[in-house]
Amino acid sequence: MTHVTVPARAAWSAVVRTGETLIVTDLHGNQAVDFLVYDAGDTAVRYSAPDTVQAQGGIFLTTGSVLMSNEHTPLMTVTADEVGRHDTVGGACSKESNTLRYGHHTWSQHACVENFLAEGARYGLGKRDLVSNINWYMNVPVEKDGTLGIVDGISSPGLRLTLRAERDVIVLVSNCPQINNPCNGFEPTAVAMTIGAPA
């Protein structure tokens, strides 16, 4: 078993082998965890939000949800979830989106896109390999008219979700550094990543 505490604002990655589990623990509550997953043998095969949403018949992820690739093949499955709903549409913060949403004074703030680029470079991944990501624990309600917002999270300290790898995968994580909206309660905190042996 491998257990790592990922500090607030930091990036993390790992190769998770077929059948292994990855447990993501929100240590302090209300922390968004941006997440991407790639086939370790062929990184051109990667998480696809449209394929995943279509396969689930909905935009929120929870127990039983399968993270589908752009080839409509399973990458990972959510086998347990103590929160009940996770976001597929809110995207990753970037210097550009921060500037657009919150003002030019935020340009220098660290963001998830930078985390993904730095961590992905370890596997030969670049900007063109970044796709729409999952936001574990982030609360992005969608109204009847289609509008969405980023509001206070619904997680609490110590709540976990468990994923099973359906093939060897590369997982990239940005423990979101966003301080301008409520996705982290305006104060990013640490999370834990635990990789366990196949059941």
PDB file of C-alpha atoms in Angstrom:
ATOM      1  CA  MET A   1       0.000   0.000   0.000  1.00  0.00           C
ATOM      2  CA  THR A   2       1.180   3.504  -0.843  1.00  0.00           C
ATOM      3  CA  HIS A   3      -0.122   6.446   1.190  1.00  0.00           C
ATOM      4  CA  VAL A   4       0.740  10.064   0.373  1.00  0.00           C
ATOM      5  CA  THR A   5      -0.489  13.343   1.817  1.00  0.00           C
ATOM      6  CA  VAL A   6      -0.736  15.913  -0.972  1.00  0.00           C
ATOM      7  CA  PRO A   7      -0.216  19.426   0.437  1.00  0.00           C
ATOM      8  CA  ALA A   8      -2.604  22.266  -0.262  1.00  0.00           C
ATOM      9  CA  ARG A   9      -2.179  23.623  -3.831  1.00  0.00           C
ATOM     10  CA  ALA A  10       0.212  20.827  -4.839  1.00  0.00           C
ATOM     11  CA  ALA A  11       0.266  18.382  -7.755  1.00  0.00           C
ATOM     12  CA  TRP A  12       0.555  14.596  -7.504  1.00  0.00           C
ATOM     13  CA  SER A  13       0.616  11.664  -9.907  1.00  0.00           C
ATOM     14  CA  ALA A  14       1.008   7.908  -9.963  1.00  0.00           C
ATOM     15  CA  VAL A  15       0.634   4.834 -12.110  1.00  0.00           C
ATOM     16  CA  VAL A  16      -2.240   2.730 -10.771  1.00  0.00           C
ATOM     17  CA  ARG A  17      -2.140  -0.855 -12.013  1.00  0.00           C
ATOM     18  CA  THR A  18      -5.102  -2.912 -13.199  1.00  0.00           C
ATOM     19  CA  GLY A  19      -7.286  -3.900 -10.245  1.00  0.00           C
ATOM     20  CA  GLU A  20      -5.547  -1.620  -7.751  1.00  0.00           C
ATOM     21  CA  THR A  21      -7.603   0.916  -5.843  1.00  0.00           C
ATOM     22  CA  LEU A  22      -7.020   4.615  -5.371  1.00  0.00           C
ATOM     23  CA  ILE A  23      -8.634   6.156  -2.292  1.00  0.00           C
ATOM     24  CA  VAL A  24      -8.942   9.959  -2.269  1.00  0.00           C
ATOM     25  CA  THR A  25      -9.524  11.400   1.214  1.00  0.00           C
ATOM     26  CA  ASP A  26     -10.680  14.970   1.828  1.00  0.00           C
ATOM     27  CA  LEU A  27      -8.731  15.448   5.054  1.00  0.00           C
ATOM     28  CA  HIS A  28     -10.185  18.788   6.166  1.00  0.00           C
ATOM     29  CA  GLY A  29     -13.395  19.034   4.116  1.00  0.00           C
ATOM     30  CA  ASN A  30     -14.489  21.328   1.278  1.00  0.00           C
ATOM     31  CA  GLN A  31     -11.373  20.797  -0.847  1.00  0.00           C
ATOM     32  CA  ALA A  32     -11.678  20.375  -4.621  1.00  0.00           C
ATOM     33  CA  VAL A  33      -9.407  17.759  -6.210  1.00  0.00           C
ATOM     34  CA  ASP A  34      -8.904  18.163  -9.976  1.00  0.00           C
ATOM     35  CA  PHE A  35      -8.282  14.805 -11.639  1.00  0.00           C
ATOM     36  CA  LEU A  36      -7.192  13.426 -15.025  1.00  0.00           C
ATOM     37  CA  VAL A  37      -6.545   9.814 -16.034  1.00  0.00           C
ATOM     38  CA  TYR A  38      -4.714   8.309 -19.034  1.00  0.00           C
ATOM     39  CA  ASP A  39      -4.077   4.787 -20.309  1.00  0.00           C
ATOM     40  CA  ALA A  40      -0.527   4.108 -19.102  1.00  0.00           C
ATOM     41  CA  GLY A  41       0.266   2.115 -22.251  1.00  0.00           C
ATOM     42  CA  ASP A  42      -1.073   4.719 -24.684  1.00  0.00           C
ATOM     43  CA  THR A  43      -1.657   8.216 -23.322  1.00  0.00           C
ATOM     44  CA  ALA A  44      -3.610   9.143 -26.478  1.00  0.00           C
ATOM     45  CA  VAL A  45      -6.356   7.144 -24.742  1.00  0.00           C
ATOM     46  CA  ARG A  46      -7.509   9.405 -21.927  1.00  0.00           C
ATOM     47  CA  TYR A  47     -10.478  10.436 -19.806  1.00  0.00           C
ATOM     48  CA  SER A  48     -13.382  11.777 -21.837  1.00  0.00           C
ATOM     49  CA  ALA A  49     -16.026  13.865 -20.105  1.00  0.00           C
ATOM     50  CA  PRO A  50     -18.550  13.469 -22.976  1.00  0.00           C
ATOM     51  CA  ASP A  51     -18.147   9.676 -23.091  1.00  0.00           C
ATOM     52  CA  THR A  52     -18.389   9.446 -19.299  1.00  0.00           C
ATOM     53  CA  VAL A  53     -21.477  11.661 -19.062  1.00  0.00           C
ATOM     54  CA  GLN A  54     -23.140   9.752 -21.897  1.00  0.00           C
ATOM     55  CA  ALA A  55     -22.361   6.381 -20.319  1.00  0.00           C
ATOM     56  CA  GLN A  56     -23.676   7.463 -16.882  1.00  0.00           C
ATOM     57  CA  GLY A  57     -26.715   9.277 -18.252  1.00  0.00           C
ATOM     58  CA  GLY A  58     -25.873  12.268 -16.039  1.00  0.00           C
ATOM     59  CA  ILE A  59     -23.213  14.853 -15.254  1.00  0.00           C
ATOM     60  CA  PHE A  60     -22.463  13.892 -11.639  1.00  0.00           C
ATOM     61  CA  LEU A  61     -20.248  11.001 -10.550  1.00  0.00           C
ATOM     62  CA  THR A  62     -20.755   8.677  -7.578  1.00  0.00           C
ATOM     63  CA  THR A  63     -20.576   4.982  -6.646  1.00  0.00           C
ATOM     64  CA  GLY A  64     -20.832   2.855  -9.785  1.00  0.00           C
ATOM     65  CA  SER A  65     -19.759   5.602 -12.180  1.00  0.00           C
ATOM     66  CA  VAL A  66     -17.267   4.466 -14.805  1.00  0.00           C
ATOM     67  CA  LEU A  67     -14.632   6.906 -16.061  1.00  0.00           C
ATOM     68  CA  MET A  68     -14.678   6.346 -19.814  1.00  0.00           C
ATOM     69  CA  SER A  69     -11.936   7.067 -22.340  1.00  0.00           C
ATOM     70  CA  ASN A  70     -12.161   8.871 -25.672  1.00  0.00           C
ATOM     71  CA  GLU A  71     -12.375   5.365 -27.172  1.00  0.00           C
ATOM     72  CA  HIS A  72     -15.428   4.674 -24.960  1.00  0.00           C
ATOM     73  CA  THR A  73     -13.531   2.102 -22.914  1.00  0.00           C
ATOM     74  CA  PRO A  74     -13.406   2.012 -19.087  1.00  0.00           C
ATOM     75  CA  LEU A  75     -10.383   3.506 -17.327  1.00  0.00           C
ATOM     76  CA  MET A  76     -11.507   3.509 -13.677  1.00  0.00           C
ATOM     77  CA  THR A  77     -14.683   2.787 -11.712  1.00  0.00           C
ATOM     78  CA  VAL A  78     -15.919   4.561  -8.581  1.00  0.00           C
ATOM     79  CA  THR A  79     -16.479   1.650  -6.179  1.00  0.00           C
ATOM     80  CA  ALA A  80     -17.298   3.658  -3.041  1.00  0.00           C
ATOM     81  CA  ASP A  81     -18.222   7.279  -2.364  1.00  0.00           C
ATOM     82  CA  GLU A  82     -18.972   8.881   1.007  1.00  0.00           C
ATOM     83  CA  VAL A  83     -19.950  12.247  -0.509  1.00  0.00           C
ATOM     84  CA  GLY A  84     -22.501  11.304  -3.161  1.00  0.00           C
ATOM     85  CA  ARG A  85     -21.858  13.720  -6.003  1.00  0.00           C
ATOM     86  CA  HIS A  86     -18.794  14.948  -7.902  1.00  0.00           C
ATOM     87  CA  ASP A  87     -18.399  17.410 -10.766  1.00  0.00           C
ATOM     88  CA  THR A  88     -17.606  16.723 -14.433  1.00  0.00           C
ATOM     89  CA  VAL A  89     -18.283  20.155 -15.969  1.00  0.00           C
ATOM     90  CA  GLY A  90     -16.576  22.850 -13.871  1.00  0.00           C
ATOM     91  CA  GLY A  91     -13.150  22.429 -15.486  1.00  0.00           C
ATOM     92  CA  ALA A  92      -9.746  23.390 -14.129  1.00  0.00           C
ATOM     93  CA  CYS A  93      -8.753  26.865 -13.011  1.00  0.00           C
ATOM     94  CA  SER A  94      -6.009  28.550 -15.011  1.00  0.00           C
ATOM     95  CA  LYS A  95      -4.248  31.894 -14.996  1.00  0.00           C
ATOM     96  CA  GLU A  96      -6.407  32.880 -17.952  1.00  0.00           C
ATOM     97  CA  SER A  97      -9.727  31.874 -16.377  1.00  0.00           C
ATOM     98  CA  ASN A  98      -8.762  33.493 -13.072  1.00  0.00           C
ATOM     99  CA  THR A  99      -8.058  36.754 -14.878  1.00  0.00           C
ATOM    100  CA  LEU A 100     -11.352  36.591 -16.762  1.00  0.00           C
ATOM    101  CA  ARG A 101     -13.450  35.753 -13.710  1.00  0.00           C
ATOM    102  CA  TYR A 102     -11.720  37.593 -10.894  1.00  0.00           C
ATOM    103  CA  GLY A 103      -9.590  40.363 -12.402  1.00  0.00           C
ATOM    104  CA  HIS A 104      -6.116  40.897 -13.790  1.00  0.00           C
ATOM    105  CA  HIS A 105      -4.608  41.059 -10.282  1.00  0.00           C
ATOM    106  CA  THR A 106      -5.077  37.262 -10.066  1.00  0.00           C
ATOM    107  CA  TRP A 107      -2.829  36.528 -13.092  1.00  0.00           C
ATOM    108  CA  SER A 108       0.152  35.482 -10.978  1.00  0.00           C
ATOM    109  CA  GLN A 109      -1.846  33.074  -8.823  1.00  0.00           C
ATOM    110  CA  HIS A 110      -0.970  29.404  -9.157  1.00  0.00           C
ATOM    111  CA  ALA A 111      -3.684  27.328 -10.841  1.00  0.00           C
ATOM    112  CA  CYS A 112      -4.653  23.740 -11.660  1.00  0.00           C
ATOM    113  CA  VAL A 113      -3.601  23.945 -15.302  1.00  0.00           C
ATOM    114  CA  GLU A 114      -0.057  24.763 -14.195  1.00  0.00           C
ATOM    115  CA  ASN A 115      -0.119  21.799 -11.787  1.00  0.00           C
ATOM    116  CA  PHE A 116      -1.325  19.469 -14.546  1.00  0.00           C
ATOM    117  CA  LEU A 117       1.343  20.702 -16.964  1.00  0.00           C
ATOM    118  CA  ALA A 118       4.178  20.341 -14.450  1.00  0.00           C
ATOM    119  CA  GLU A 119       3.109  16.880 -13.299  1.00  0.00           C
ATOM    120  CA  GLY A 120       2.135  15.655 -16.772  1.00  0.00           C
ATOM    121  CA  ALA A 121       5.574  16.560 -18.136  1.00  0.00           C
ATOM    122  CA  ARG A 122       6.956  13.618 -16.124  1.00  0.00           C
ATOM    123  CA  TYR A 123       5.066  11.331 -18.533  1.00  0.00           C
ATOM    124  CA  GLY A 124       5.678  13.268 -21.742  1.00  0.00           C
ATOM    125  CA  LEU A 125       2.297  15.018 -21.585  1.00  0.00           C
ATOM    126  CA  GLY A 126       1.888  18.634 -22.669  1.00  0.00           C
ATOM    127  CA  LYS A 127      -0.799  21.266 -23.046  1.00  0.00           C
ATOM    128  CA  ARG A 128      -2.472  19.535 -25.993  1.00  0.00           C
ATOM    129  CA  ASP A 129      -2.937  16.465 -23.770  1.00  0.00           C
ATOM    130  CA  LEU A 130      -5.032  18.343 -21.198  1.00  0.00           C
ATOM    131  CA  VAL A 131      -8.745  17.577 -21.503  1.00  0.00           C
ATOM    132  CA  SER A 132     -11.829  18.434 -19.460  1.00  0.00           C
ATOM    133  CA  ASN A 133     -11.211  17.056 -15.992  1.00  0.00           C
ATOM    134  CA  ILE A 134     -13.118  15.676 -13.027  1.00  0.00           C
ATOM    135  CA  ASN A 135     -13.409  17.763  -9.860  1.00  0.00           C
ATOM    136  CA  TRP A 136     -13.759  15.395  -6.933  1.00  0.00           C
ATOM    137  CA  TYR A 137     -15.689  16.976  -4.043  1.00  0.00           C
ATOM    138  CA  MET A 138     -16.456  20.192  -5.957  1.00  0.00           C
ATOM    139  CA  ASN A 139     -20.088  21.318  -5.816  1.00  0.00           C
ATOM    140  CA  VAL A 140     -21.270  22.663  -9.186  1.00  0.00           C
ATOM    141  CA  PRO A 141     -25.084  22.688  -9.207  1.00  0.00           C
ATOM    142  CA  VAL A 142     -26.838  23.079 -12.561  1.00  0.00           C
ATOM    143  CA  GLU A 143     -30.087  25.040 -12.611  1.00  0.00           C
ATOM    144  CA  LYS A 144     -33.114  24.245 -14.774  1.00  0.00           C
ATOM    145  CA  ASP A 145     -32.125  26.998 -17.227  1.00  0.00           C
ATOM    146  CA  GLY A 146     -28.668  25.442 -17.667  1.00  0.00           C
ATOM    147  CA  THR A 147     -26.709  27.957 -15.627  1.00  0.00           C
ATOM    148  CA  LEU A 148     -24.151  26.604 -13.213  1.00  0.00           C
ATOM    149  CA  GLY A 149     -22.167  27.979 -10.349  1.00  0.00           C
ATOM    150  CA  ILE A 150     -19.372  26.973  -8.007  1.00  0.00           C
ATOM    151  CA  VAL A 151     -20.682  26.995  -4.448  1.00  0.00           C
ATOM    152  CA  ASP A 152     -19.778  25.683  -1.008  1.00  0.00           C
ATOM    153  CA  GLY A 153     -18.754  22.049  -1.041  1.00  0.00           C
ATOM    154  CA  ILE A 154     -20.794  19.181   0.377  1.00  0.00           C
ATOM    155  CA  SER A 155     -17.826  17.219   1.709  1.00  0.00           C
ATOM    156  CA  SER A 156     -16.686  16.975   5.326  1.00  0.00           C
ATOM    157  CA  PRO A 157     -13.339  16.159   6.953  1.00  0.00           C
ATOM    158  CA  GLY A 158     -12.257  12.571   6.379  1.00  0.00           C
ATOM    159  CA  LEU A 159     -14.766  11.672   3.659  1.00  0.00           C
ATOM    160  CA  ARG A 160     -13.381   9.319   1.006  1.00  0.00           C
ATOM    161  CA  LEU A 161     -14.003   8.001  -2.452  1.00  0.00           C
ATOM    162  CA  THR A 162     -12.500   4.842  -3.912  1.00  0.00           C
ATOM    163  CA  LEU A 163     -11.630   4.144  -7.533  1.00  0.00           C
ATOM    164  CA  ARG A 164     -10.622   0.835  -9.111  1.00  0.00           C
ATOM    165  CA  ALA A 165      -8.287   0.841 -12.118  1.00  0.00           C
ATOM    166  CA  GLU A 166      -9.768  -1.133 -15.031  1.00  0.00           C
ATOM    167  CA  ARG A 167      -6.385  -1.065 -16.810  1.00  0.00           C
ATOM    168  CA  ASP A 168      -2.945   0.351 -16.006  1.00  0.00           C
ATOM    169  CA  VAL A 169      -3.510   4.117 -15.780  1.00  0.00           C
ATOM    170  CA  ILE A 170      -1.624   7.314 -15.120  1.00  0.00           C
ATOM    171  CA  VAL A 171      -3.473   9.539 -12.671  1.00  0.00           C
ATOM    172  CA  LEU A 172      -2.752  13.281 -12.513  1.00  0.00           C
ATOM    173  CA  VAL A 173      -4.045  15.312  -9.556  1.00  0.00           C
ATOM    174  CA  SER A 174      -4.084  19.021  -8.858  1.00  0.00           C
ATOM    175  CA  ASN A 175      -5.045  19.637  -5.246  1.00  0.00           C
ATOM    176  CA  CYS A 176      -6.790  22.809  -6.322  1.00  0.00           C
ATOM    177  CA  PRO A 177      -5.106  26.076  -5.295  1.00  0.00           C
ATOM    178  CA  GLN A 178      -8.160  28.246  -6.069  1.00  0.00           C
ATOM    179  CA  ILE A 179      -8.785  30.954  -3.432  1.00  0.00           C
ATOM    180  CA  ASN A 180     -11.265  33.151  -5.327  1.00  0.00           C
ATOM    181  CA  ASN A 181     -14.393  30.993  -5.121  1.00  0.00           C
ATOM    182  CA  PRO A 182     -15.923  28.670  -2.487  1.00  0.00           C
ATOM    183  CA  CYS A 183     -14.712  25.377  -4.039  1.00  0.00           C
ATOM    184  CA  ASN A 184     -12.018  25.160  -1.323  1.00  0.00           C
ATOM    185  CA  GLY A 185     -13.766  27.288   1.267  1.00  0.00           C
ATOM    186  CA  PHE A 186     -11.341  30.053   0.134  1.00  0.00           C
ATOM    187  CA  GLU A 187      -8.521  28.190   1.916  1.00  0.00           C
ATOM    188  CA  PRO A 188      -6.958  25.170   0.154  1.00  0.00           C
ATOM    189  CA  THR A 189      -6.091  22.212   2.383  1.00  0.00           C
ATOM    190  CA  ALA A 190      -4.277  18.883   2.106  1.00  0.00           C
ATOM    191  CA  VAL A 191      -5.779  15.648   0.798  1.00  0.00           C
ATOM    192  CA  ALA A 192      -4.571  12.047   0.973  1.00  0.00           C
ATOM    193  CA  MET A 193      -4.018   9.530  -1.829  1.00  0.00           C
ATOM    194  CA  THR A 194      -3.825   5.824  -0.987  1.00  0.00           C
ATOM    195  CA  ILE A 195      -3.070   3.123  -3.562  1.00  0.00           C
ATOM    196  CA  GLY A 196      -4.080  -0.369  -2.487  1.00  0.00           C
ATOM    197  CA  ALA A 197      -3.502  -3.845  -3.896  1.00  0.00           C
ATOM    198  CA  PRO A 198      -6.165  -5.550  -6.031  1.00  0.00           C
ATOM    199  CA  ALA A 199      -9.027  -7.053  -4.039  1.00  0.00           C
TER     200      ALA A 199
END
